[in-house]
Structures are given as C-alpha cells and as structure tokens.
Amino acid sequence: MSSLDEVRRIVHDVPRGQVITYGEIAALIQTSPRHAGRLVSQLGDGSPWWRVVYSDGSPATCHNGAAPSMLAHEAIPMCGDRVDIRRARAHRPKA
DNA sequence: GTTATGACTCCAG
DNA sequence: ACTGGAGCCATAA
C-alpha cells in the first residue's frame, strides 16, 4: 500500500459539501505537508482534488484557479474567496 | 549518492 | 490581514 493509495482513499472519503486540508492528509499518512500536496497532484483527474484545500481554506493554486469554481459547484460553504474551512472541514475517516 | 523541484505549512515583520 | 522567508519529505535526473 503506497502513501498514494492512502491519500487517494482519504480524498475519496471526503463527503460532498465538505473539504479537507493538506495538513490533515499529511497528518493521516504521517508525512510532511509538502509531500501531501505532491501525492494529491499525482492522483490525477480521477479524484476530487478540488476538495483538498490549504490549512487556511484557500483552494489549490493549480488548474488556472479552477478549484474555487468546483468548490462553489459542490455546494461547499465558502467565505468570500476562501472556503469556510471552519464548517466544511471533513473529520477524520476514523480508520 | 547528490542535486533540484514541488497542488504545503509555520513563524516573524 | 498580508507578505516574505525557512523547513520538510519524496520522486526524478
């Protein structure tokens, strides 16, 4: 089981209408936040990468800023230009 | 084995 | 609240 699978499962485990931070993923797989983002990028387009946001709720800076659009389309609680991480933050999948 | 890079986060100003 | 700099781990060359 590679960390990539772990991340992929976590990202897929995030219910619609909620998001998860890179730091949360990094903590779950026991690695640094730097690698967390890298793994999510490697997931490809087959996973809801847009549900993964920064620790302060800002969406990923990639995809030419398409993430906010996806978040809004997913009925994610947003606060201005950032996600309302306070409300949308997904809890741990509880292994 | 070493160097360079990346979808991050934290601390200080 | 915003900006800038440093740290970190893994993969690729």
Short mmCIF file of N, CA, C and O (backbone and C1' of nucleotides) in Angstrom, two decimals:
data_model
loop_
_atom_site.label_atom_id
_atom_site.label_comp_id
_atom_site.label_asym_id
_atom_site.label_seq_id
_atom_site.Cartn_x
_atom_site.Cartn_y
_atom_site.Cartn_z
N MET A 1 0.85 -1.21 0.00
CA MET A 1 0.00 0.00 0.00
C MET A 1 0.87 1.24 0.00
O MET A 1 1.58 1.53 0.95
N SER A 2 0.80 1.97 -1.05
CA SER A 2 1.63 3.17 -1.12
C SER A 2 0.91 4.36 -0.50
O SER A 2 -0.31 4.37 -0.40
N SER A 3 1.66 5.33 -0.09
CA SER A 3 1.04 6.52 0.51
C SER A 3 0.05 7.13 -0.48
O SER A 3 -0.94 7.73 -0.08
N LEU A 4 0.33 6.93 -1.74
CA LEU A 4 -0.57 7.47 -2.76
C LEU A 4 -1.97 6.89 -2.60
O LEU A 4 -2.96 7.60 -2.68
N ASP A 5 -2.04 5.60 -2.34
CA ASP A 5 -3.35 4.96 -2.15
C ASP A 5 -4.02 5.50 -0.90
O ASP A 5 -5.23 5.69 -0.86
N GLU A 6 -3.23 5.73 0.12
CA GLU A 6 -3.79 6.26 1.36
C GLU A 6 -4.42 7.62 1.10
O GLU A 6 -5.55 7.88 1.50
N VAL A 7 -3.68 8.47 0.44
CA VAL A 7 -4.17 9.81 0.14
C VAL A 7 -5.41 9.72 -0.75
O VAL A 7 -6.41 10.40 -0.52
N ARG A 8 -5.34 8.86 -1.72
CA ARG A 8 -6.46 8.73 -2.65
C ARG A 8 -7.73 8.31 -1.88
O ARG A 8 -8.80 8.84 -2.09
N ARG A 9 -7.54 7.39 -0.94
CA ARG A 9 -8.70 6.93 -0.18
C ARG A 9 -9.25 8.07 0.69
O ARG A 9 -10.45 8.27 0.81
N ILE A 10 -8.34 8.81 1.30
CA ILE A 10 -8.76 9.92 2.16
C ILE A 10 -9.55 10.95 1.34
O ILE A 10 -10.61 11.40 1.75
N VAL A 11 -8.98 11.31 0.20
CA VAL A 11 -9.65 12.31 -0.64
C VAL A 11 -11.02 11.82 -1.09
O VAL A 11 -11.98 12.58 -1.12
N HIS A 12 -11.08 10.53 -1.42
CA HIS A 12 -12.35 9.98 -1.86
C HIS A 12 -13.31 9.83 -0.69
O HIS A 12 -14.51 9.75 -0.85
N ASP A 13 -12.80 9.80 0.48
CA ASP A 13 -13.62 9.61 1.68
C ASP A 13 -14.29 10.92 2.09
O ASP A 13 -15.22 10.94 2.88
N VAL A 14 -13.80 12.01 1.53
CA VAL A 14 -14.39 13.31 1.86
C VAL A 14 -15.78 13.41 1.22
O VAL A 14 -15.89 13.34 0.00
N PRO A 15 -16.82 13.55 2.02
CA PRO A 15 -18.19 13.64 1.51
C PRO A 15 -18.41 14.94 0.73
O PRO A 15 -17.74 15.94 0.97
N ARG A 16 -19.36 14.92 -0.17
CA ARG A 16 -19.64 16.09 -0.98
C ARG A 16 -20.17 17.20 -0.07
O ARG A 16 -20.95 16.97 0.83
N GLY A 17 -19.70 18.39 -0.29
CA GLY A 17 -20.11 19.51 0.54
C GLY A 17 -19.10 19.76 1.65
O GLY A 17 -19.24 20.68 2.43
N GLN A 18 -18.06 18.93 1.69
CA GLN A 18 -17.02 19.14 2.69
C GLN A 18 -15.65 19.10 2.03
O GLN A 18 -15.48 18.62 0.92
N VAL A 19 -14.66 19.64 2.73
CA VAL A 19 -13.31 19.66 2.18
C VAL A 19 -12.31 19.19 3.24
O VAL A 19 -12.66 19.02 4.40
N ILE A 20 -11.09 18.98 2.81
CA ILE A 20 -10.05 18.55 3.75
C ILE A 20 -8.77 19.32 3.47
O ILE A 20 -8.50 19.68 2.32
N THR A 21 -8.01 19.58 4.49
CA THR A 21 -6.78 20.35 4.29
C THR A 21 -5.59 19.42 4.03
O THR A 21 -5.59 18.27 4.44
N TYR A 22 -4.58 19.94 3.37
CA TYR A 22 -3.38 19.15 3.09
C TYR A 22 -2.74 18.71 4.41
O TYR A 22 -2.23 17.59 4.53
N GLY A 23 -2.79 19.59 5.37
CA GLY A 23 -2.20 19.25 6.66
C GLY A 23 -2.90 18.06 7.28
O GLY A 23 -2.26 17.22 7.93
N GLU A 24 -4.20 17.97 7.08
CA GLU A 24 -4.95 16.85 7.64
C GLU A 24 -4.49 15.56 6.99
O GLU A 24 -4.24 14.56 7.65
N ILE A 25 -4.35 15.59 5.67
CA ILE A 25 -3.89 14.41 4.94
C ILE A 25 -2.47 14.05 5.39
O ILE A 25 -2.16 12.90 5.66
N ALA A 26 -1.65 15.06 5.49
CA ALA A 26 -0.25 14.83 5.89
C ALA A 26 -0.20 14.17 7.25
O ALA A 26 0.61 13.28 7.50
N ALA A 27 -1.09 14.59 8.14
CA ALA A 27 -1.11 14.02 9.49
C ALA A 27 -1.61 12.58 9.45
O ALA A 27 -1.13 11.72 10.19
N LEU A 28 -2.57 12.31 8.58
CA LEU A 28 -3.16 10.98 8.49
C LEU A 28 -2.15 9.97 7.94
O LEU A 28 -2.10 8.83 8.38
N ILE A 29 -1.35 10.40 6.98
CA ILE A 29 -0.38 9.47 6.40
C ILE A 29 0.98 9.62 7.06
O ILE A 29 1.94 8.98 6.71
N GLN A 30 1.04 10.52 8.02
CA GLN A 30 2.28 10.66 8.80
C GLN A 30 3.43 11.12 7.92
O GLN A 30 4.48 10.49 7.86
N THR A 31 3.23 12.23 7.24
CA THR A 31 4.31 12.76 6.41
C THR A 31 4.24 14.28 6.41
O THR A 31 3.40 14.87 7.05
N SER A 32 5.10 14.92 5.68
CA SER A 32 5.13 16.38 5.68
C SER A 32 4.10 16.93 4.69
O SER A 32 3.77 16.29 3.70
N PRO A 33 3.57 18.10 4.97
CA PRO A 33 2.55 18.72 4.13
C PRO A 33 3.01 18.86 2.68
O PRO A 33 2.22 18.83 1.75
N ARG A 34 4.32 19.01 2.52
CA ARG A 34 4.87 19.17 1.18
C ARG A 34 4.53 17.97 0.33
O ARG A 34 4.10 18.05 -0.80
N HIS A 35 4.75 16.80 0.91
CA HIS A 35 4.50 15.57 0.16
C HIS A 35 3.00 15.34 0.00
O HIS A 35 2.57 14.76 -0.98
N ALA A 36 2.23 15.78 0.96
CA ALA A 36 0.78 15.60 0.88
C ALA A 36 0.26 16.22 -0.42
O ALA A 36 -0.48 15.59 -1.17
N GLY A 37 0.66 17.43 -0.70
CA GLY A 37 0.22 18.11 -1.92
C GLY A 37 0.71 17.37 -3.14
O GLY A 37 0.00 17.22 -4.13
N ARG A 38 1.94 16.86 -3.05
CA ARG A 38 2.51 16.14 -4.18
C ARG A 38 1.69 14.91 -4.51
O ARG A 38 1.37 14.60 -5.64
N LEU A 39 1.31 14.16 -3.46
CA LEU A 39 0.53 12.94 -3.64
C LEU A 39 -0.82 13.26 -4.28
O LEU A 39 -1.26 12.58 -5.20
N VAL A 40 -1.48 14.29 -3.80
CA VAL A 40 -2.77 14.66 -4.35
C VAL A 40 -2.63 15.00 -5.83
O VAL A 40 -3.47 14.65 -6.65
N SER A 41 -1.54 15.66 -6.17
CA SER A 41 -1.32 16.02 -7.58
C SER A 41 -1.15 14.76 -8.41
O SER A 41 -1.53 14.70 -9.57
N GLN A 42 -0.56 13.75 -7.81
CA GLN A 42 -0.32 12.51 -8.55
C GLN A 42 -1.58 11.68 -8.69
O GLN A 42 -1.64 10.75 -9.48
N LEU A 43 -2.61 12.01 -7.91
CA LEU A 43 -3.86 11.25 -8.01
C LEU A 43 -4.42 11.40 -9.41
O LEU A 43 -5.01 10.48 -9.94
N GLY A 44 -4.26 12.57 -9.98
CA GLY A 44 -4.77 12.79 -11.33
C GLY A 44 -6.16 13.39 -11.30
O GLY A 44 -6.60 13.92 -10.28
N ASP A 45 -6.86 13.29 -12.40
CA ASP A 45 -8.18 13.90 -12.52
C ASP A 45 -9.28 12.96 -12.03
O ASP A 45 -10.44 13.28 -12.05
N GLY A 46 -8.88 11.76 -11.63
CA GLY A 46 -9.87 10.77 -11.20
C GLY A 46 -10.32 10.96 -9.76
O GLY A 46 -11.19 10.26 -9.27
N SER A 47 -9.72 11.93 -9.08
CA SER A 47 -10.11 12.16 -7.68
C SER A 47 -10.49 13.61 -7.45
O SER A 47 -9.99 14.50 -8.13
N PRO A 48 -11.41 13.85 -6.53
CA PRO A 48 -11.87 15.21 -6.24
C PRO A 48 -10.79 16.04 -5.56
O PRO A 48 -10.90 16.43 -4.41
N TRP A 49 -9.71 16.32 -6.28
CA TRP A 49 -8.58 17.09 -5.73
C TRP A 49 -9.02 18.49 -5.29
O TRP A 49 -8.42 19.11 -4.44
N TRP A 50 -10.08 18.98 -5.91
CA TRP A 50 -10.54 20.35 -5.58
C TRP A 50 -11.11 20.39 -4.15
O TRP A 50 -11.24 21.44 -3.58
N ARG A 51 -11.46 19.22 -3.60
CA ARG A 51 -11.97 19.21 -2.22
C ARG A 51 -10.81 19.32 -1.23
O ARG A 51 -10.99 19.42 -0.04
N VAL A 52 -9.61 19.30 -1.74
CA VAL A 52 -8.44 19.44 -0.87
C VAL A 52 -7.96 20.88 -0.92
O VAL A 52 -7.63 21.40 -1.98
N VAL A 53 -7.97 21.53 0.26
CA VAL A 53 -7.59 22.94 0.30
C VAL A 53 -6.46 23.18 1.30
O VAL A 53 -6.07 22.28 2.03
N TYR A 54 -5.98 24.42 1.34
CA TYR A 54 -4.91 24.76 2.27
C TYR A 54 -5.43 24.80 3.70
O TYR A 54 -6.62 24.75 3.95
N SER A 55 -4.52 24.96 4.62
CA SER A 55 -4.90 24.98 6.04
C SER A 55 -5.78 26.19 6.34
O SER A 55 -6.57 26.18 7.27
N ASP A 56 -5.66 27.24 5.58
CA ASP A 56 -6.47 28.43 5.84
C ASP A 56 -7.72 28.47 4.94
O ASP A 56 -8.46 29.46 4.95
N GLY A 57 -7.97 27.40 4.22
CA GLY A 57 -9.20 27.33 3.44
C GLY A 57 -9.03 27.75 1.99
O GLY A 57 -9.98 27.65 1.22
N SER A 58 -7.86 28.23 1.61
CA SER A 58 -7.69 28.64 0.20
C SER A 58 -7.57 27.39 -0.67
O SER A 58 -6.86 26.48 -0.31
N PRO A 59 -8.26 27.35 -1.78
CA PRO A 59 -8.20 26.22 -2.70
C PRO A 59 -6.84 26.12 -3.36
O PRO A 59 -6.03 27.03 -3.27
N ALA A 60 -6.60 24.99 -3.98
CA ALA A 60 -5.31 24.77 -4.64
C ALA A 60 -5.06 25.85 -5.69
O ALA A 60 -5.98 26.36 -6.31
N THR A 61 -3.79 26.21 -5.87
CA THR A 61 -3.44 27.28 -6.81
C THR A 61 -3.29 26.77 -8.24
O THR A 61 -2.92 27.50 -9.13
N CYS A 62 -3.58 25.51 -8.42
CA CYS A 62 -3.34 24.92 -9.74
C CYS A 62 -4.59 25.00 -10.61
O CYS A 62 -5.57 25.61 -10.23
N HIS A 63 -4.54 24.40 -11.74
CA HIS A 63 -5.67 24.34 -12.67
C HIS A 63 -6.16 25.73 -13.04
O HIS A 63 -7.34 25.94 -13.27
N ASN A 64 -5.27 26.65 -13.08
CA ASN A 64 -5.63 28.00 -13.54
C ASN A 64 -6.74 28.59 -12.65
O ASN A 64 -7.55 29.38 -13.09
N GLY A 65 -6.76 28.18 -11.38
CA GLY A 65 -7.76 28.73 -10.46
C GLY A 65 -9.15 28.16 -10.71
O GLY A 65 -10.14 28.83 -10.49
N ALA A 66 -9.20 26.92 -11.15
CA ALA A 66 -10.50 26.29 -11.42
C ALA A 66 -11.09 25.68 -10.16
O ALA A 66 -12.27 25.36 -10.11
N ALA A 67 -10.29 25.53 -9.13
CA ALA A 67 -10.75 24.90 -7.89
C ALA A 67 -11.95 25.63 -7.27
O ALA A 67 -12.96 25.00 -6.98
N PRO A 68 -11.86 26.94 -7.07
CA PRO A 68 -12.98 27.69 -6.47
C PRO A 68 -14.29 27.43 -7.22
O PRO A 68 -15.34 27.33 -6.61
N SER A 69 -14.21 27.31 -8.52
CA SER A 69 -15.41 27.07 -9.31
C SER A 69 -16.01 25.72 -8.96
O SER A 69 -17.21 25.56 -8.80
N MET A 70 -15.13 24.71 -8.81
CA MET A 70 -15.59 23.38 -8.47
C MET A 70 -16.18 23.38 -7.07
O MET A 70 -17.23 22.80 -6.82
N LEU A 71 -15.52 24.07 -6.15
CA LEU A 71 -16.00 24.13 -4.77
C LEU A 71 -17.40 24.74 -4.73
O LEU A 71 -18.31 24.25 -4.07
N ALA A 72 -17.56 25.83 -5.46
CA ALA A 72 -18.87 26.50 -5.49
C ALA A 72 -19.91 25.57 -6.10
O ALA A 72 -21.07 25.57 -5.71
N HIS A 73 -19.47 24.77 -7.06
CA HIS A 73 -20.40 23.86 -7.74
C HIS A 73 -20.76 22.68 -6.85
O HIS A 73 -21.76 22.02 -7.02
N GLU A 74 -19.90 22.43 -5.86
CA GLU A 74 -20.14 21.30 -4.95
C GLU A 74 -20.91 21.73 -3.71
O GLU A 74 -21.03 21.01 -2.75
N ALA A 75 -21.36 22.95 -3.70
CA ALA A 75 -22.12 23.46 -2.55
C ALA A 75 -21.25 23.53 -1.31
O ALA A 75 -21.69 23.27 -0.21
N ILE A 76 -19.97 23.85 -1.52
CA ILE A 76 -19.05 23.96 -0.38
C ILE A 76 -19.27 25.31 0.30
O ILE A 76 -19.33 26.33 -0.38
N PRO A 77 -19.39 25.33 1.61
CA PRO A 77 -19.53 26.60 2.34
C PRO A 77 -18.33 27.49 2.07
O PRO A 77 -17.22 27.16 2.46
N MET A 78 -18.53 28.62 1.46
CA MET A 78 -17.40 29.49 1.15
C MET A 78 -17.51 30.80 1.93
O MET A 78 -18.59 31.26 2.26
N CYS A 79 -16.35 31.36 2.20
CA CYS A 79 -16.31 32.63 2.93
C CYS A 79 -15.55 33.62 2.06
O CYS A 79 -14.33 33.68 2.09
N GLY A 80 -16.24 34.36 1.23
CA GLY A 80 -15.56 35.26 0.32
C GLY A 80 -14.88 34.45 -0.77
O GLY A 80 -15.52 33.68 -1.47
N ASP A 81 -13.58 34.59 -0.92
CA ASP A 81 -12.85 33.85 -1.94
C ASP A 81 -12.26 32.56 -1.37
O ASP A 81 -11.65 31.79 -2.08
N ARG A 82 -12.46 32.35 -0.07
CA ARG A 82 -11.88 31.13 0.53
C ARG A 82 -12.99 30.23 1.07
O ARG A 82 -14.08 30.67 1.35
N VAL A 83 -12.66 28.97 1.20
CA VAL A 83 -13.65 28.01 1.71
C VAL A 83 -13.82 28.21 3.22
O VAL A 83 -12.87 28.49 3.93
N ASP A 84 -15.05 28.07 3.68
CA ASP A 84 -15.30 28.18 5.12
C ASP A 84 -14.80 26.92 5.80
O ASP A 84 -15.55 26.06 6.24
N ILE A 85 -13.48 26.83 5.85
CA ILE A 85 -12.83 25.66 6.42
C ILE A 85 -13.41 25.33 7.80
O ILE A 85 -13.42 24.22 8.26
N ARG A 86 -13.88 26.35 8.45
CA ARG A 86 -14.43 26.21 9.80
C ARG A 86 -15.65 25.28 9.79
O ARG A 86 -15.91 24.56 10.71
N ARG A 87 -16.38 25.29 8.68
CA ARG A 87 -17.60 24.48 8.60
C ARG A 87 -17.46 23.31 7.64
O ARG A 87 -18.07 22.26 7.81
N ALA A 88 -16.63 23.50 6.62
CA ALA A 88 -16.54 22.48 5.58
C ALA A 88 -15.46 21.45 5.88
O ALA A 88 -15.36 20.43 5.22
N ARG A 89 -14.63 21.71 6.85
CA ARG A 89 -13.54 20.77 7.16
C ARG A 89 -14.07 19.37 7.47
O ARG A 89 -14.82 19.18 8.42
N ALA A 90 -13.67 18.37 6.70
CA ALA A 90 -14.12 16.99 6.91
C ALA A 90 -13.37 16.38 8.10
O ALA A 90 -12.18 16.58 8.28
N HIS A 91 -14.10 15.61 8.89
CA HIS A 91 -13.45 14.97 10.04
C HIS A 91 -12.70 13.73 9.61
O HIS A 91 -12.82 13.28 8.50
N ARG A 92 -11.95 13.17 10.51
CA ARG A 92 -11.14 12.01 10.16
C ARG A 92 -12.01 10.82 9.76
O ARG A 92 -13.07 10.62 10.32
N PRO A 93 -11.58 10.03 8.78
CA PRO A 93 -12.33 8.89 8.27
C PRO A 93 -12.47 7.81 9.33
O PRO A 93 -13.15 6.84 9.16
N LYS A 94 -11.84 7.99 10.43
CA LYS A 94 -11.92 7.00 11.53
C LYS A 94 -11.59 5.60 11.03
O LYS A 94 -12.47 4.81 10.76
N ALA A 95 -10.38 5.30 10.85
CA ALA A 95 -9.92 4.02 10.33
C ALA A 95 -10.77 2.87 10.82
O ALA A 95 -10.75 2.59 11.96
P DG B 1 23.98 5.38 -0.81
"O5'" DG B 1 24.59 6.70 -1.52
"C5'" DG B 1 26.01 6.82 -1.60
"C4'" DG B 1 26.36 8.18 -2.19
"C3'" DG B 1 25.59 9.30 -1.50
"O3'" DG B 1 26.39 10.46 -1.39
"C1'" DG B 1 24.94 9.16 -3.78
P DT B 2 25.85 11.72 -0.68
"O5'" DT B 2 25.50 12.69 -1.91
"C5'" DT B 2 26.50 12.91 -2.92
"C4'" DT B 2 26.05 13.97 -3.90
"C3'" DT B 2 25.36 15.16 -3.24
"O3'" DT B 2 25.76 16.37 -3.90
"C1'" DT B 2 23.86 14.13 -4.75
P DT B 3 25.15 17.79 -3.43
"O5'" DT B 3 24.06 18.04 -4.59
"C5'" DT B 3 24.48 17.94 -5.96
"C4'" DT B 3 23.37 18.46 -6.87
"C3'" DT B 3 22.64 19.67 -6.31
"O3'" DT B 3 22.41 20.62 -7.37
"C1'" DT B 3 21.11 17.90 -6.66
P DA B 4 21.55 21.96 -7.12
"O5'" DA B 4 20.11 21.52 -7.65
"C5'" DA B 4 19.97 21.03 -8.99
"C4'" DA B 4 18.50 20.91 -9.37
"C3'" DA B 4 17.65 22.08 -8.86
"O3'" DA B 4 16.68 22.45 -9.84
"C1'" DA B 4 16.85 20.05 -7.95
P DT B 5 15.69 23.64 -9.55
"O5'" DT B 5 14.31 22.84 -9.25
"C5'" DT B 5 13.80 21.95 -10.25
"C4'" DT B 5 12.49 21.34 -9.80
"C3'" DT B 5 11.50 22.36 -9.25
"O3'" DT B 5 10.20 22.12 -9.79
"C1'" DT B 5 11.86 20.63 -7.67
P DG B 6 9.17 23.28 -9.71
"O5'" DG B 6 8.07 22.50 -8.83
"C5'" DG B 6 7.57 21.23 -9.26
"C4'" DG B 6 6.65 20.63 -8.21
"C3'" DG B 6 5.75 21.69 -7.57
"O3'" DG B 6 4.41 21.20 -7.44
"C1'" DG B 6 7.06 20.61 -5.91
P DA B 7 3.40 22.08 -8.19
"O5'" DA B 7 2.10 21.99 -7.29
"C5'" DA B 7 1.39 23.18 -6.97
"C4'" DA B 7 0.36 22.85 -5.92
"C3'" DA B 7 0.87 21.94 -4.81
"O3'" DA B 7 0.54 22.49 -3.55
"C1'" DA B 7 -1.12 21.06 -5.73
P DC B 8 1.67 23.36 -2.80
"O5'" DC B 8 1.07 23.17 -1.30
"C5'" DC B 8 0.54 21.93 -0.89
"C4'" DC B 8 0.71 21.78 0.62
"C3'" DC B 8 0.01 22.87 1.41
"O3'" DC B 8 -0.51 22.34 2.63
"C1'" DC B 8 2.34 22.98 1.76
P DT B 9 -1.39 23.32 3.53
"O5'" DT B 9 -0.35 23.66 4.70
"C5'" DT B 9 0.18 22.59 5.48
"C4'" DT B 9 1.15 23.15 6.52
"C3'" DT B 9 0.55 24.30 7.35
"O3'" DT B 9 0.71 24.01 8.74
"C1'" DT B 9 2.66 24.94 6.42
P DC B 10 0.17 25.04 9.78
"O5'" DC B 10 1.51 25.75 10.29
"C5'" DC B 10 2.65 24.94 10.60
"C4'" DC B 10 3.82 25.82 11.08
"C3'" DC B 10 3.36 26.96 11.99
"O3'" DC B 10 4.24 27.08 13.10
"C1'" DC B 10 4.50 27.84 10.09
P DC B 11 3.96 28.22 14.16
"O5'" DC B 11 5.06 29.33 13.79
"C5'" DC B 11 6.44 28.95 13.72
"C4'" DC B 11 7.33 30.18 13.54
"C3'" DC B 11 6.93 31.35 14.42
"O3'" DC B 11 8.09 32.01 14.91
"C1'" DC B 11 6.74 31.98 12.14
P DA B 12 7.91 33.31 15.81
"O5'" DA B 12 8.30 34.48 14.79
"C5'" DA B 12 9.55 34.43 14.09
"C4'" DA B 12 9.72 35.66 13.21
"C3'" DA B 12 9.41 36.97 13.93
"O3'" DA B 12 10.36 37.98 13.56
"C1'" DA B 12 8.01 36.75 12.05
P DG B 13 10.17 39.47 14.15
"O5'" DG B 13 9.66 40.26 12.86
"C5'" DG B 13 10.47 40.31 11.68
"C4'" DG B 13 9.90 41.30 10.68
"C3'" DG B 13 9.48 42.62 11.33
"O3'" DG B 13 9.87 43.73 10.51
"C1'" DG B 13 7.62 41.60 10.26
P DA C 1 -8.14 37.86 9.80
"O5'" DA C 1 -7.41 39.01 8.97
"C5'" DA C 1 -8.16 40.07 8.31
"C4'" DA C 1 -7.29 40.68 7.21
"C3'" DA C 1 -6.70 39.61 6.31
"O3'" DA C 1 -6.66 40.08 4.97
"C1'" DA C 1 -4.95 40.75 7.45
P DC C 2 -6.00 39.06 3.93
"O5'" DC C 2 -4.50 39.60 3.70
"C5'" DC C 2 -4.29 40.98 3.42
"C4'" DC C 2 -2.86 41.26 2.98
"C3'" DC C 2 -2.27 40.17 2.08
"O3'" DC C 2 -1.47 40.77 1.05
"C1'" DC C 2 -0.98 40.36 4.06
P DT C 3 -0.66 39.84 0.02
"O5'" DT C 3 0.81 39.88 0.63
"C5'" DT C 3 1.40 41.14 0.96
"C4'" DT C 3 2.89 40.97 1.24
"C3'" DT C 3 3.57 39.95 0.32
"O3'" DT C 3 4.84 40.46 -0.10
"C1'" DT C 3 3.81 39.30 2.60
P DG C 4 5.82 39.57 -1.01
"O5'" DG C 4 6.85 38.98 0.07
"C5'" DG C 4 7.55 39.88 0.90
"C4'" DG C 4 8.58 39.15 1.76
"C3'" DG C 4 9.36 38.09 0.98
"O3'" DG C 4 10.75 38.15 1.35
"C1'" DG C 4 8.24 37.09 2.83
P DG C 5 11.78 37.19 0.62
"O5'" DG C 5 12.13 36.15 1.81
"C5'" DG C 5 12.52 36.66 3.08
"C4'" DG C 5 12.75 35.53 4.07
"C3'" DG C 5 13.56 34.37 3.49
"O3'" DG C 5 14.51 33.91 4.44
"C1'" DG C 5 11.46 33.58 4.25
P DA C 6 15.48 32.72 4.03
"O5'" DA C 6 14.85 31.52 4.91
"C5'" DA C 6 14.71 31.69 6.31
"C4'" DA C 6 14.24 30.39 6.98
"C3'" DA C 6 14.99 29.15 6.50
"O3'" DA C 6 15.29 28.31 7.62
"C1'" DA C 6 12.66 28.90 6.11
P DG C 7 15.93 26.90 7.37
"O5'" DG C 7 14.66 25.91 7.49
"C5'" DG C 7 13.83 25.99 8.64
"C4'" DG C 7 12.85 24.82 8.67
"C3'" DG C 7 13.51 23.49 8.32
"O3'" DG C 7 12.99 22.48 9.18
"C1'" DG C 7 11.74 23.94 6.81
P DC C 8 13.63 21.01 9.08
"O5'" DC C 8 12.57 20.21 8.17
"C5'" DC C 8 11.19 20.26 8.44
"C4'" DC C 8 10.42 19.32 7.52
"C3'" DC C 8 11.22 18.10 7.06
"O3'" DC C 8 10.59 16.89 7.49
"C1'" DC C 8 10.34 19.30 5.17
P DC C 9 11.46 15.57 7.37
"O5'" DC C 9 10.77 14.86 6.10
"C5'" DC C 9 9.37 14.72 6.06
"C4'" DC C 9 8.93 14.17 4.72
"C3'" DC C 9 9.78 13.00 4.23
"O3'" DC C 9 8.93 11.95 3.77
"C1'" DC C 9 9.77 14.75 2.61
P DA C 10 9.64 10.61 3.28
"O5'" DA C 10 9.35 10.66 1.70
"C5'" DA C 10 8.04 11.03 1.26
"C4'" DA C 10 7.98 11.09 -0.26
"C3'" DA C 10 8.77 9.98 -0.94
"O3'" DA C 10 8.02 9.45 -2.03
"C1'" DA C 10 9.61 12.10 -1.63
P DT C 11 8.60 8.27 -2.89
"O5'" DT C 11 8.90 8.98 -4.30
"C5'" DT C 11 7.88 9.81 -4.87
"C4'" DT C 11 8.35 10.47 -6.15
"C3'" DT C 11 9.14 9.53 -7.08
"O3'" DT C 11 8.70 9.72 -8.42
"C1'" DT C 11 10.48 11.41 -6.54
P DA C 12 9.35 8.94 -9.62
"O5'" DA C 12 10.34 10.03 -10.24
"C5'" DA C 12 9.83 11.30 -10.65
"C4'" DA C 12 10.91 12.09 -11.38
"C3'" DA C 12 11.73 11.26 -12.38
"O3'" DA C 12 12.01 12.04 -13.55
"C1'" DA C 12 13.16 12.15 -10.71
P DA C 13 12.90 11.39 -14.76
"O5'" DA C 13 14.32 12.12 -14.58
"C5'" DA C 13 14.37 13.55 -14.51
"C4'" DA C 13 15.82 14.03 -14.53
"C3'" DA C 13 16.70 13.21 -15.47
"O3'" DA C 13 17.65 14.07 -16.14
"C1'" DA C 13 17.53 13.05 -13.25
#
